[in-house]
Coordinates of C-alpha atoms and ligand atoms in Angstrom, one line a residue:
X520 CA -18.8 124.2 -94.3
X521 CA -16.9 127.4 -93.7
X522 CA -13.6 128.2 -95.5
X523 CA -12.5 131.1 -93.4
X524 CA -11.8 131.3 -89.7
X525 CA -13.4 134.7 -89.7
X526 CA -16.8 133.0 -90.1
X527 CA -16.5 131.2 -86.8
X528 CA -19.1 132.2 -84.3
X529 CA -18.1 132.5 -80.7
X530 CA -20.5 132.2 -77.8
X531 CA -18.4 132.4 -74.7
X532 CA -20.7 131.2 -72.0
X533 CA -18.2 130.6 -69.3
X534 CA -16.6 134.0 -69.6
X535 CA -20.0 135.7 -69.9
X536 CA -21.8 133.9 -67.0
X537 CA -19.1 133.3 -64.4
X538 CA -17.0 135.7 -62.4
X539 CA -13.6 136.8 -63.7
X540 CA -10.5 137.5 -61.7
X541 CA -10.5 141.4 -61.6
X542 CA -6.8 141.5 -62.2
X543 CA -5.9 141.4 -65.8
X544 CA -2.1 141.7 -65.6
X545 CA -0.3 138.5 -66.3
X546 CA 1.8 137.6 -63.3
X547 CA 1.7 134.4 -61.1
X548 CA -0.6 134.6 -58.2
X549 CA -3.3 132.9 -56.1
X550 CA -6.7 133.8 -57.6
X551 CA -9.7 133.5 -55.3
X552 CA -13.3 134.5 -55.8
X553 CA -13.1 133.9 -59.5
X554 CA -13.4 131.0 -62.0
X555 CA -10.9 132.3 -64.5
X556 CA -8.4 135.0 -65.4
X557 CA -8.3 136.9 -68.7
X558 CA -4.9 136.3 -70.3
X559 CA -3.6 136.6 -73.8
X560 CA -1.4 134.0 -75.5
X561 CA 2.3 135.0 -75.9
X562 CA 3.2 135.6 -79.5
X563 CA 5.8 133.3 -81.0
X564 CA 8.6 133.9 -83.5
X565 CA 8.0 131.6 -86.4
X566 CA 4.9 129.4 -86.2
X567 CA 4.8 126.5 -88.7
X568 CA 2.0 124.0 -89.1
X569 CA 3.1 120.4 -88.4
X570 CA -0.2 118.6 -88.5
X571 CA -4.0 119.2 -88.4
X572 CA -7.0 117.0 -88.0
X573 CA -9.7 117.6 -90.6
X574 CA -12.3 115.8 -88.5
X575 CA -11.8 118.3 -85.7
X576 CA -12.0 121.2 -88.1
X577 CA -15.3 119.7 -89.3
X578 CA -16.7 119.9 -85.7
X579 CA -16.2 123.6 -86.0
X580 CA -17.8 123.6 -89.5
X581 CA -14.4 124.4 -91.1
X582 CA -13.4 122.7 -94.3
X583 CA -10.0 121.1 -94.9
X584 CA -8.7 124.1 -96.8
X585 CA -8.5 126.0 -93.5
X586 CA -5.2 124.5 -92.6
X587 CA -3.5 126.0 -95.7
X588 CA -4.7 129.5 -95.0
X589 CA -2.2 132.1 -93.8
X590 CA -4.1 133.1 -90.7
X591 CA -4.5 129.5 -89.4
X592 CA -1.0 129.2 -87.9
X593 CA -1.2 132.8 -86.6
X594 CA -4.4 132.1 -84.7
X595 CA -3.6 128.6 -83.5
X596 CA -0.1 129.5 -82.4
X597 CA -1.5 132.4 -80.3
X598 CA -0.1 135.2 -82.6
X599 CA -3.5 136.5 -83.6
X600 CA -6.9 136.6 -82.1
X601 CA -10.2 136.3 -84.0
X602 CA -13.1 138.6 -83.3
X603 CA -15.2 137.1 -80.6
X604 CA -12.3 135.3 -78.8
X605 CA -11.9 136.0 -75.1
X606 CA -8.7 134.3 -74.0
X607 CA -8.7 133.1 -70.4
X608 CA -7.1 130.5 -68.1
X609 CA -9.2 128.7 -65.5
X610 CA -8.4 128.3 -61.8
X611 CA -8.4 124.8 -60.4
X612 CA -6.8 122.8 -57.7
X613 CA -6.2 119.1 -57.4
X614 CA -5.0 116.0 -55.6
X615 CA -1.6 115.0 -57.0
X616 CA -0.4 111.5 -56.2
X617 CA -2.9 111.3 -53.4
X618 CA -2.1 114.7 -51.7
X619 CA -4.0 118.0 -51.9
X620 CA -1.8 120.3 -53.9
X621 CA -3.8 123.6 -53.6
X622 CA -4.1 125.9 -56.6
X623 CA -2.9 124.6 -59.9
X624 CA -4.9 126.0 -62.7
X625 CA -4.3 126.4 -66.5
X626 CA -0.6 127.1 -66.2
X627 CA 0.0 126.6 -69.9
X628 CA -3.4 126.3 -71.3
X629 CA -5.4 129.2 -72.6
X630 CA -9.0 128.9 -73.7
X631 CA -9.7 131.1 -76.7
X632 CA -13.4 130.9 -76.5
X633 CA -16.4 128.6 -77.3
X634 CA -17.3 128.1 -81.0
X635 CA -21.0 127.6 -81.6
X636 CA -21.4 125.4 -84.6
X637 CA -24.3 124.9 -87.0
X638 CA -25.6 122.0 -84.9
X639 CA -25.9 124.2 -81.9
X640 CA -22.9 122.6 -80.2
X641 CA -20.3 124.5 -78.2
X642 CA -16.7 123.6 -78.7
X643 CA -14.1 125.3 -76.5
X644 CA -10.8 126.0 -78.3
X645 CA -7.7 125.7 -76.0
X646 CA -4.1 126.4 -76.8
X647 CA -1.6 124.3 -74.8
X648 CA 1.8 125.8 -74.5
X649 CA 1.0 129.3 -75.5
X650 CA 2.8 131.1 -72.7
X651 CA 2.5 131.8 -69.0
X652 CA -0.7 132.6 -67.2
X653 CA -1.5 133.6 -63.6
X654 CA -1.5 129.9 -62.8
X655 CA 2.0 129.0 -64.2
X656 CA 3.6 128.9 -60.7
X657 CA 7.3 128.4 -61.3
X658 CA 7.1 127.1 -64.8
X659 CA 7.2 128.8 -68.2
X660 CA 3.8 128.1 -69.7
X661 CA 5.3 126.4 -72.8
X662 CA 5.3 122.9 -74.3
X663 CA 7.9 121.1 -76.3
X664 CA 7.5 119.3 -79.6
X665 CA 7.8 115.8 -78.3
X666 CA 5.0 116.1 -75.8
X667 CA 2.8 118.0 -78.2
X668 CA 3.2 115.3 -80.9
X669 CA 2.2 112.8 -78.3
X670 CA -0.9 114.8 -77.2
X671 CA -1.9 115.5 -80.8
X672 CA -1.7 111.9 -82.0
X673 CA -3.1 110.2 -78.9
X674 CA -6.1 112.5 -78.7
X675 CA -7.1 111.6 -82.2
X676 CA -6.1 107.9 -81.9
X677 CA -8.3 107.6 -78.8
X678 CA -11.2 109.2 -80.5
X679 CA -11.0 106.8 -83.4
X680 CA -10.8 103.9 -81.0
X681 CA -14.1 105.0 -79.6
X682 CA -12.6 106.3 -76.3
X683 CA -14.1 109.5 -74.9
X684 CA -11.4 112.2 -75.2
X685 CA -10.6 115.8 -75.8
X686 CA -9.7 116.4 -79.4
X687 CA -6.7 118.0 -81.1
X688 CA -7.2 120.4 -84.0
X689 CA -3.6 121.3 -84.8
X690 CA 0.0 121.0 -83.9
X691 CA 2.2 124.0 -84.6
X692 CA 5.9 124.5 -83.9
X693 CA 6.7 128.0 -82.5
X694 CA 10.2 128.5 -84.0
X695 CA 11.4 129.0 -80.4
X696 CA 13.4 126.8 -78.1
X697 CA 12.2 125.6 -74.8
X698 CA 14.5 124.4 -72.0
X699 CA 13.6 121.1 -70.4
X700 CA 15.4 118.7 -68.0
X701 CA 13.8 115.6 -69.6
X702 CA 15.4 113.1 -67.2
X703 CA 15.3 115.3 -64.1
X704 CA 19.0 114.7 -63.8
X705 CA 20.3 118.2 -63.8
X706 CA 21.0 118.2 -67.5
X707 CA 18.5 120.5 -69.2
X708 CA 18.6 120.9 -72.9
X709 CA 16.9 123.2 -75.5
X710 CA 14.1 121.6 -77.4
X711 CA 11.7 122.9 -80.1
X712 CA 8.6 124.5 -78.7
X713 CA 5.1 123.7 -79.9
X714 CA 1.5 124.6 -79.4
X715 CA -1.5 122.2 -79.7
X716 CA -5.0 123.4 -80.1
X717 CA -7.2 121.1 -78.1
X718 CA -11.0 121.1 -78.6
X719 CA -13.7 119.8 -76.2
X720 CA -17.2 120.8 -75.1
X721 CA -15.5 122.0 -72.0
X722 CA -12.2 121.5 -70.2
X723 CA -13.7 121.5 -66.7
X724 CA -11.9 119.2 -64.3
X725 CA -12.7 117.7 -60.9
X726 CA -10.1 120.2 -59.5
X727 CA -12.2 123.2 -60.7
X728 CA -14.7 122.3 -58.0
X729 CA -12.2 121.1 -55.4
X730 CA -10.4 124.5 -55.3
X731 CA -13.7 126.4 -54.6
X732 CA -14.7 123.9 -51.9
X733 CA -11.2 123.9 -50.3
X734 CA -11.4 127.7 -50.1
X735 CA -14.9 127.7 -48.6
X736 CA -16.2 129.6 -51.6
X737 CA -19.5 127.7 -51.5
X738 CA -21.6 130.3 -53.3
X739 CA -19.2 130.2 -56.2
X740 CA -19.0 126.5 -56.1
X741 CA -22.8 126.4 -56.5
X742 CA -22.7 128.8 -59.4
X743 CA -20.1 126.8 -61.2
X744 CA -21.9 123.5 -60.6
X745 CA -25.1 125.0 -61.8
X746 CA -23.4 126.4 -64.8
X747 CA -21.8 123.0 -65.6
X748 CA -25.1 121.2 -65.3
X749 CA -27.0 123.7 -67.5
X750 CA -24.2 123.8 -70.2
X751 CA -22.4 120.5 -70.1
X752 CA -25.3 118.3 -68.9
X753 CA -28.5 119.9 -70.3
X754 CA -30.1 116.5 -70.6
X755 CA -30.4 116.3 -66.8
X756 CA -32.9 119.2 -66.9
X757 CA -36.5 119.0 -68.2
X758 CA -36.1 122.5 -69.7
X759 CA -33.2 124.8 -69.9
X760 CA -34.6 127.0 -67.2
X761 CA -35.7 124.2 -64.9
X762 CA -34.7 124.9 -61.3
X763 CA -31.7 123.0 -60.0
X764 CA -32.3 121.1 -56.8
X765 CA -30.4 118.8 -54.5
X766 CA -31.7 116.0 -56.6
X767 CA -30.3 117.5 -59.7
X768 CA -26.9 117.7 -58.0
X769 CA -27.1 114.0 -57.1
X770 CA -28.2 113.0 -60.6
X771 CA -25.3 115.0 -62.0
X772 CA -22.8 113.5 -59.7
X773 CA -24.1 110.0 -60.5
X774 CA -23.8 110.8 -64.2
X775 CA -20.2 111.9 -63.7
X776 CA -19.5 108.6 -61.9
X777 CA -21.1 106.7 -64.8
X778 CA -19.2 108.5 -67.5
X779 CA -15.9 108.1 -65.6
X780 CA -16.6 104.3 -65.3
X781 CA -17.2 104.1 -69.0
X782 CA -14.0 106.0 -69.8
X783 CA -11.9 103.8 -67.6
X784 CA -13.4 100.6 -69.0
X785 CA -12.4 101.8 -72.5
X786 CA -8.8 102.5 -71.3
X787 CA -8.7 99.0 -69.9
X788 CA -10.1 97.5 -73.1
X789 CA -7.5 99.1 -75.3
X790 CA -4.5 98.9 -72.9
X791 CA -4.1 102.7 -72.3
X792 CA -2.4 103.9 -69.2
X793 CA -2.9 107.6 -68.5
X794 CA 0.1 107.9 -66.1
X795 CA -1.0 111.0 -64.1
X796 CA -4.6 110.5 -62.9
X797 CA -4.5 113.4 -60.5
X798 CA -7.9 115.0 -59.9
X799 CA -6.9 118.0 -61.9
X800 CA -6.5 115.7 -64.9
X801 CA -10.0 114.2 -64.6
X802 CA -12.6 115.8 -66.9
X803 CA -16.1 116.4 -65.5
X804 CA -17.4 115.1 -68.9
X805 CA -15.6 111.8 -68.5
X806 CA -13.2 112.6 -71.3
X807 CA -9.6 111.5 -71.4
X808 CA -7.7 114.7 -70.8
X809 CA -4.1 115.8 -70.5
X810 CA -1.9 113.5 -72.5
X811 CA 1.4 113.6 -70.6
X812 CA 3.5 110.5 -69.7
X813 CA 0.8 108.1 -70.9
X814 CA 1.6 104.8 -72.5
X815 CA 0.1 101.7 -74.1
X816 CA 0.5 98.3 -72.7
X817 CA 2.7 96.2 -74.8
X818 CA 3.4 93.1 -72.7
X819 CA 0.2 92.6 -70.6
X820 CA 1.4 93.8 -67.2
X821 CA -1.1 95.3 -64.8
X822 CA 1.7 96.8 -62.7
X823 CA 3.1 98.8 -65.5
X824 CA 3.2 102.5 -65.4
X825 CA 4.8 104.7 -68.1
X826 CA 5.4 107.6 -65.7
X827 CA 9.0 107.6 -64.2
X828 CA 7.7 110.0 -61.5
X829 CA 5.3 107.2 -60.5
X830 CA 7.9 104.3 -60.7
X831 CA 8.1 103.9 -56.9
X832 CA 4.5 103.9 -55.7
X833 CA 3.0 102.9 -59.1
X834 CA -0.2 104.6 -58.0
X835 CA -1.2 105.1 -61.7
X836 CA -0.3 101.6 -63.0
X837 CA -2.6 100.0 -65.5
X838 CA -4.3 97.7 -63.1
X839 CA -4.9 100.4 -60.5
X840 CA -6.8 102.8 -62.8
X841 CA -10.3 101.7 -61.9
X842 CA -9.6 102.2 -58.2
X843 CA -7.9 105.5 -58.7
X844 CA -10.9 106.8 -60.7
X845 CA -13.1 105.9 -57.8
X846 CA -10.8 107.6 -55.3
X847 CA -10.8 110.7 -57.5
X848 CA -14.6 110.6 -57.6
X849 CA -14.6 110.4 -53.9
X850 CA -12.6 113.6 -53.8
X851 CA -15.2 115.2 -56.1
X852 CA -18.0 114.0 -53.8
X853 CA -16.2 115.6 -50.8
X854 CA -15.9 118.9 -52.8
X855 CA -19.6 119.1 -53.6
X856 CA -20.7 117.9 -50.2
X857 CA -21.6 121.4 -49.1
X858 CA -24.3 121.5 -51.8
X859 CA -25.9 118.3 -50.6
X860 CA -25.1 118.1 -46.9
X861 CA -25.8 114.4 -46.7
X862 CA -23.3 111.5 -47.1
X863 CA -25.6 108.6 -48.0
X864 CA -26.9 109.8 -51.4
X865 CA -23.3 110.7 -52.4
X866 CA -22.2 107.2 -51.5
X867 CA -25.1 105.7 -53.4
X868 CA -24.0 107.7 -56.5
X869 CA -20.4 106.5 -56.0
X870 CA -21.6 102.9 -55.9
X871 CA -23.0 103.5 -59.5
X872 CA -19.4 103.8 -60.5
X873 CA -18.7 100.2 -59.6
X874 CA -21.9 99.0 -61.1
X875 CA -21.3 100.8 -64.4
X876 CA -17.7 99.7 -64.5
X877 CA -18.6 96.1 -64.0
X878 CA -21.2 96.3 -66.6
X879 CA -18.9 97.8 -69.2
X880 CA -16.1 95.4 -68.4
X881 CA -18.3 92.4 -68.8
X882 CA -19.6 93.7 -72.1
X883 CA -16.1 94.4 -73.3
X884 CA -14.7 91.1 -72.2
X885 CA -17.6 89.3 -74.0
X886 CA -16.9 91.3 -77.1
X887 CA -13.2 90.8 -76.9
X888 CA -13.7 87.1 -76.7
X889 CA -16.5 87.0 -79.2
X890 CA -19.2 85.8 -76.8
X891 CA -22.7 87.1 -77.2
X892 CA -23.1 87.8 -73.5
X893 CA -21.0 87.5 -70.4
X894 CA -22.2 84.7 -68.3
X895 CA -21.4 85.1 -64.5
X896 CA -19.9 83.3 -62.7
X897 CA -18.7 80.9 -65.4
X898 CA -17.0 83.7 -67.5
X899 CA -15.5 85.3 -64.5
X900 CA -13.4 82.2 -64.0
X901 CA -12.5 82.1 -67.7
X902 CA -11.5 85.8 -67.5
X903 CA -9.4 85.3 -64.4
X904 CA -7.5 82.5 -66.1
X905 CA -7.1 84.6 -69.2
X906 CA -5.5 87.3 -67.2
X907 CA -3.2 84.8 -65.5
X908 CA -2.3 83.4 -69.0
X909 CA -1.5 86.9 -70.3
X910 CA 0.9 87.3 -67.4
X911 CA 2.5 83.9 -67.7
X912 CA 5.1 85.3 -70.1
X913 CA 5.6 88.7 -71.7
X914 CA 2.6 88.6 -74.1
X915 CA 1.6 91.5 -76.3
X916 CA -1.9 92.5 -75.3
X917 CA -3.0 94.0 -78.7
X918 CA -1.7 91.1 -80.8
X919 CA -3.0 88.4 -78.5
X920 CA -6.6 89.7 -78.5
X921 CA -6.6 90.5 -82.2
X922 CA -5.4 87.0 -83.1
X923 CA -8.2 85.3 -81.1
X924 CA -10.6 86.3 -83.8
X925 CA -8.7 84.0 -86.2
X926 CA -10.1 80.7 -84.9
X927 CA -12.9 79.1 -86.7
X928 CA -15.6 77.7 -84.4
X929 CA -16.6 75.0 -86.8
X930 CA -13.1 73.6 -86.8
X931 CA -12.4 73.7 -83.1
X932 CA -12.9 70.0 -82.6
X933 CA -10.1 69.3 -85.1
X934 CA -7.6 71.7 -83.6
X935 CA -4.4 70.2 -82.3
X936 CA -2.4 71.8 -79.5
X937 CA -0.1 73.2 -82.2
X938 CA -3.1 74.7 -84.1
X939 CA -4.3 76.4 -81.0
X940 CA -1.0 77.8 -80.1
X941 CA -0.1 78.9 -83.6
X942 CA -2.5 81.9 -83.6
X943 CA -1.2 83.5 -80.5
X944 CA 2.5 82.6 -80.8
X945 CA 3.3 85.9 -82.5
X946 CA 2.2 87.7 -79.3
X947 CA 5.1 86.3 -77.2
X948 CA 8.1 88.6 -76.8
X949 CA 10.4 85.7 -76.1
X950 CA 10.5 82.2 -77.3
X951 CA 7.6 80.5 -75.5
X952 CA 8.7 77.6 -73.1
X953 CA 6.9 74.3 -73.0
X954 CA 5.2 75.4 -69.8
X955 CA 4.0 78.6 -71.5
X956 CA 2.5 76.5 -74.3
X957 CA 0.7 74.2 -71.9
X958 CA -0.8 77.1 -69.9
X959 CA -2.0 78.8 -73.1
X960 CA -3.4 75.7 -74.8
X961 CA -5.3 74.7 -71.7
X962 CA -7.0 78.1 -71.6
X963 CA -7.6 78.2 -75.3
X964 CA -9.3 74.8 -75.2
X965 CA -11.6 76.0 -72.5
X966 CA -12.3 79.1 -74.5
X967 CA -13.0 77.0 -77.6
X968 CA -15.6 75.0 -75.7
X969 CA -17.2 78.2 -74.5
X970 CA -17.3 79.6 -78.0
X971 CA -19.0 76.4 -79.3
X972 CA -21.6 76.6 -76.5
X973 CA -22.2 80.2 -77.3
X974 CA -22.6 79.4 -81.0
X975 CA -25.2 76.8 -80.3
X976 CA -27.1 78.9 -77.8
X977 CA -27.2 82.1 -79.9
X978 CA -26.8 80.8 -83.4
X979 CA -24.3 83.6 -84.2
X980 CA -22.2 83.2 -87.3
X981 CA -18.5 83.0 -87.2
X982 CA -18.4 86.0 -89.6
X983 CA -20.5 88.1 -87.2
X984 CA -18.4 87.0 -84.2
X985 CA -15.2 88.0 -85.9
X986 CA -16.6 91.3 -86.8
X987 CA -17.5 92.2 -83.3
X988 CA -14.2 91.0 -82.0
X989 CA -12.3 93.1 -84.5
X990 CA -14.3 96.1 -83.6
X991 CA -13.4 95.7 -80.0
X992 CA -9.8 94.6 -80.2
X993 CA -7.9 97.2 -82.2
X994 CA -5.3 96.1 -84.6
X995 CA -3.3 99.3 -84.4
X996 CA -2.7 101.4 -81.3
X997 CA -0.2 104.3 -80.8
X998 CA 2.5 102.1 -79.5
X999 CA 5.0 104.0 -77.4
X1000 CA 7.9 103.5 -79.8
X1001 CA 5.7 104.5 -82.8
X1002 CA 5.0 107.9 -81.3
X1003 CA 8.7 108.2 -80.5
X1004 CA 9.7 107.5 -84.1
X1005 CA 7.3 110.2 -85.3
X1006 CA 8.9 112.6 -82.7
X1007 CA 12.4 111.8 -83.8
X1008 CA 11.6 112.5 -87.4
X1009 CA 9.6 115.7 -86.6
X1010 CA 12.6 116.9 -84.6
X1011 CA 14.7 116.6 -87.8
X1012 CA 12.0 118.6 -89.6
X1013 CA 10.3 115.6 -91.2
X1014 CA 6.6 115.4 -90.3
X1015 CA 5.8 112.5 -92.6
X1016 CA 5.6 109.9 -89.7
X1017 CA 3.0 112.1 -87.8
X1018 CA 0.9 112.2 -91.0
X1019 CA 1.3 108.5 -91.5
X1020 CA 0.3 107.6 -87.9
X1021 CA -2.7 110.0 -88.0
X1022 CA -3.8 108.3 -91.2
X1023 CA -3.2 104.8 -89.8
X1024 CA -4.9 105.4 -86.5
X1025 CA -8.1 106.8 -88.1
X1026 CA -9.1 103.2 -88.7
X1027 CA -7.5 101.2 -85.8
X1028 CA -9.9 98.3 -86.2
X1029 CA -9.4 97.8 -90.0
X1030 CA -6.9 95.4 -91.4
X1031 CA -5.1 98.0 -93.5
X1032 CA -2.9 95.6 -95.4
X1033 CA -0.5 98.3 -96.5
X1034 CA 0.3 99.1 -92.9
X1035 CA 1.0 95.7 -91.3
X1036 CA 4.5 96.8 -90.4
X1037 CA 2.7 98.8 -87.6
X1038 CA 1.1 95.6 -86.3
X1039 CA 4.2 94.5 -84.6
X1040 CA 5.6 94.0 -81.1
X1041 CA 7.8 96.7 -79.7
X1042 CA 11.2 96.1 -81.1
X1043 CA 14.0 95.3 -78.7
X1044 CA 15.8 98.6 -79.1
X1045 CA 12.7 100.4 -77.6
X1046 CA 12.5 98.2 -74.5
X1047 CA 14.3 100.7 -72.3
X1048 CA 14.6 103.7 -74.5
X1049 CA 13.3 107.0 -73.0
X1050 CA 10.0 108.0 -74.6
X1051 CA 9.3 104.4 -75.5
X1052 CA 9.0 102.7 -72.2
X1053 CA 9.6 105.4 -69.7
X1054 CA 8.4 109.0 -69.7
X1055 CA 8.9 111.8 -67.3
X1056 CA 6.4 114.5 -66.6
X1057 CA 8.8 117.0 -68.2
X1058 CA 6.9 118.2 -71.2
Ligands
AMP212 P1 0.1 118.2 -65.4 O1 0.7 117.3 -64.4 O2 0.8 118.3 -66.7 O3 -1.4 117.9 -65.6 O4 0.2 119.7 -64.8 C1 -0.1 120.0 -63.5 C2 -0.1 121.5 -63.3 O5 1.1 122.1 -63.7 C3 -1.2 122.2 -64.1 O6 -1.7 123.3 -63.4 C4 -0.4 122.7 -65.3 O7 -1.0 123.8 -65.9 C5 0.9 123.1 -64.7 N1 2.0 123.0 -65.7 C6 2.6 121.9 -66.2 N2 3.6 122.2 -67.1 C7 3.6 123.6 -67.0 C8 4.4 124.6 -67.7 N3 5.4 124.2 -68.6 N4 4.2 125.9 -67.4 C9 3.2 126.2 -66.6 N5 2.5 125.4 -65.9 C10 2.6 124.1 -66.1
MG213 MG1 -3.0 118.6 -66.1

C-alpha cells in the first residue's frame, strides 16, 4: 500500500494510443477527427474533503491515510496535477430520449489519467464538475453538492450491492457557488459547488462510437473499437497482439450485450431506476454510469420514473429499463455496422441480450424467493402473480422481499391467514384493505407450497434458503429520502449523515441491528418532496 499520491504510477493508454484534438485552447467547439481534447481542470477557491471511500483508494494501492494528506484535496479538486497525469475530456455523442443529439462529450468530466496498480489493473481517474471543457456546450462544467453527494453515495452503494458500477474515490466541496435552476421554473439559486472523483477501468460509452460513425469517421471508429477490445476486453483475444477480425468485433459486441443484460437485471433486482438511459450514459463495460436523477423504487411501481424531465413519456421508467437497454444496444449495433457490413450476425448478438437477461432474471427471482432453481413455466405464473400482488396496493419493494425470508418452511402447514400476512404487513404504505389481504395471502399460500416442494426436491435447509434470500434481497438501499437528508445536513456543513450512509451501505445485506431505523418505508413528508420523489436533471 502506498501512503503518498506521488507514488501513483500513470500509464495513459488512451492518450498515448489514440488521436488528440490538435487544439489545446479551452473553448466550446465541435471536435472531429479526434477521440479526446487535452484540457486542465479549473482551479477552485477553497477545496474541502467531504467524504472518501477507502475501498476505492485501495484499488489504487493507496492506504486510508491518503485522505488526510494536504495534497489530496488539491489533486482531487483539480487544483494540482500529479506527475504523469494528462488531463483530457473525451468526445462522444448520443441518443437522448430516443433522438440523435449530435456531439455531447465530457462537458464537465475530466479524465486525469490511468493509474496502473500493483495487480496490473488500469483505473481511470475522472473529476466530475472540475470546470468547462471543449464539450461543455452552453453549460458551466460544474456540479453542485446535492448531485455530487448522490453520485458519491450511490456509486458505492451499488458496488456493495454487487451491481456493476463506476466507483467514487472522493467528494470535495469547492468553496465556490454554482447557479442552478433546480426546478426549471425560472428561479435559479446559488448552491455549493463540488467535485467527485470517479474511478473505473474506462469511461467509454456507447456514444463514443456513435459520434464517430455518425460523422463517417470509420477509420477512427475502427481504431477506437480495436483499442477498446485490446484494453477493456483483453480476454477476447488469445494473445495481446492477436489480430482483430470481424469475428472479434462480433464477440465483443455480444459481450457488451451480455454485460448490459447483467447490469439491467441487477437494477431490476434491487429496484434501481437510472432515470436517464441515454446512449451517452451507457458504459461499454456494462457499468452503471452517470448518477443523475436516479431513484430507488419504494412502492413497487413499474411505471415510476424519478426524472421530472421524463414525467410525460416515462421512457426511462423502472419497468421499461430492459427494453431501453436493448434499444440502446441497437444504436450501438448501428454505429459499429461499418466494421461488420452484415446485419444478421449483429442481430444474433443482440438476441444474446434477451437470452442473458432472461437467464439472470430467472436466477434472481429464484434467489429472491428462496427457490433452488426457477422452474418454467410454473414459476413464471407464480412470478406474474407476485408482480400483480406487489401492485395491488402501495407496497415497499425492499421490505416486502426482505420479509419473505422470515417464513419457516417446516411451519408452513400451521400458518393461519393472519400468520401469513403478518410478515409482509409492514411493507404496506397504507392500512391494507380486506381485499389486499386476500390477494396477498392467496399468493403467499401458493408460494408456501412451492417452497415446500422445493425443500423436498432439493433438501435445502431453511438456514441456507434464508441466507441466499438475504444475500439477494438487500435490507438497506439508498432510499431517495435518505440521500436527501444527507444532502440537507451537508449543505449546513454537517457531513455526518454521508459518513453514516456510506458505512451502512457497505453491508446492505446484513441485519445491522444498530441501523434498523434505516429499514423503514419512505416517511410521508418525503412523498412529494423535491429530491425525494422527483428529481430534475439540473445538477
Ligand atoms: P447528462 O444528461 O448529465 O448525462 O449530460 C448530458 C451531456 O451534458 C453530457 O455531455 C454532459 O457532459 C453535459 N453536461 C451536463 N451538465 C453539464 C454542465 N454543468 N456543464 C457542462 N456540460 C454538462
Ligand atoms: Mg452523461
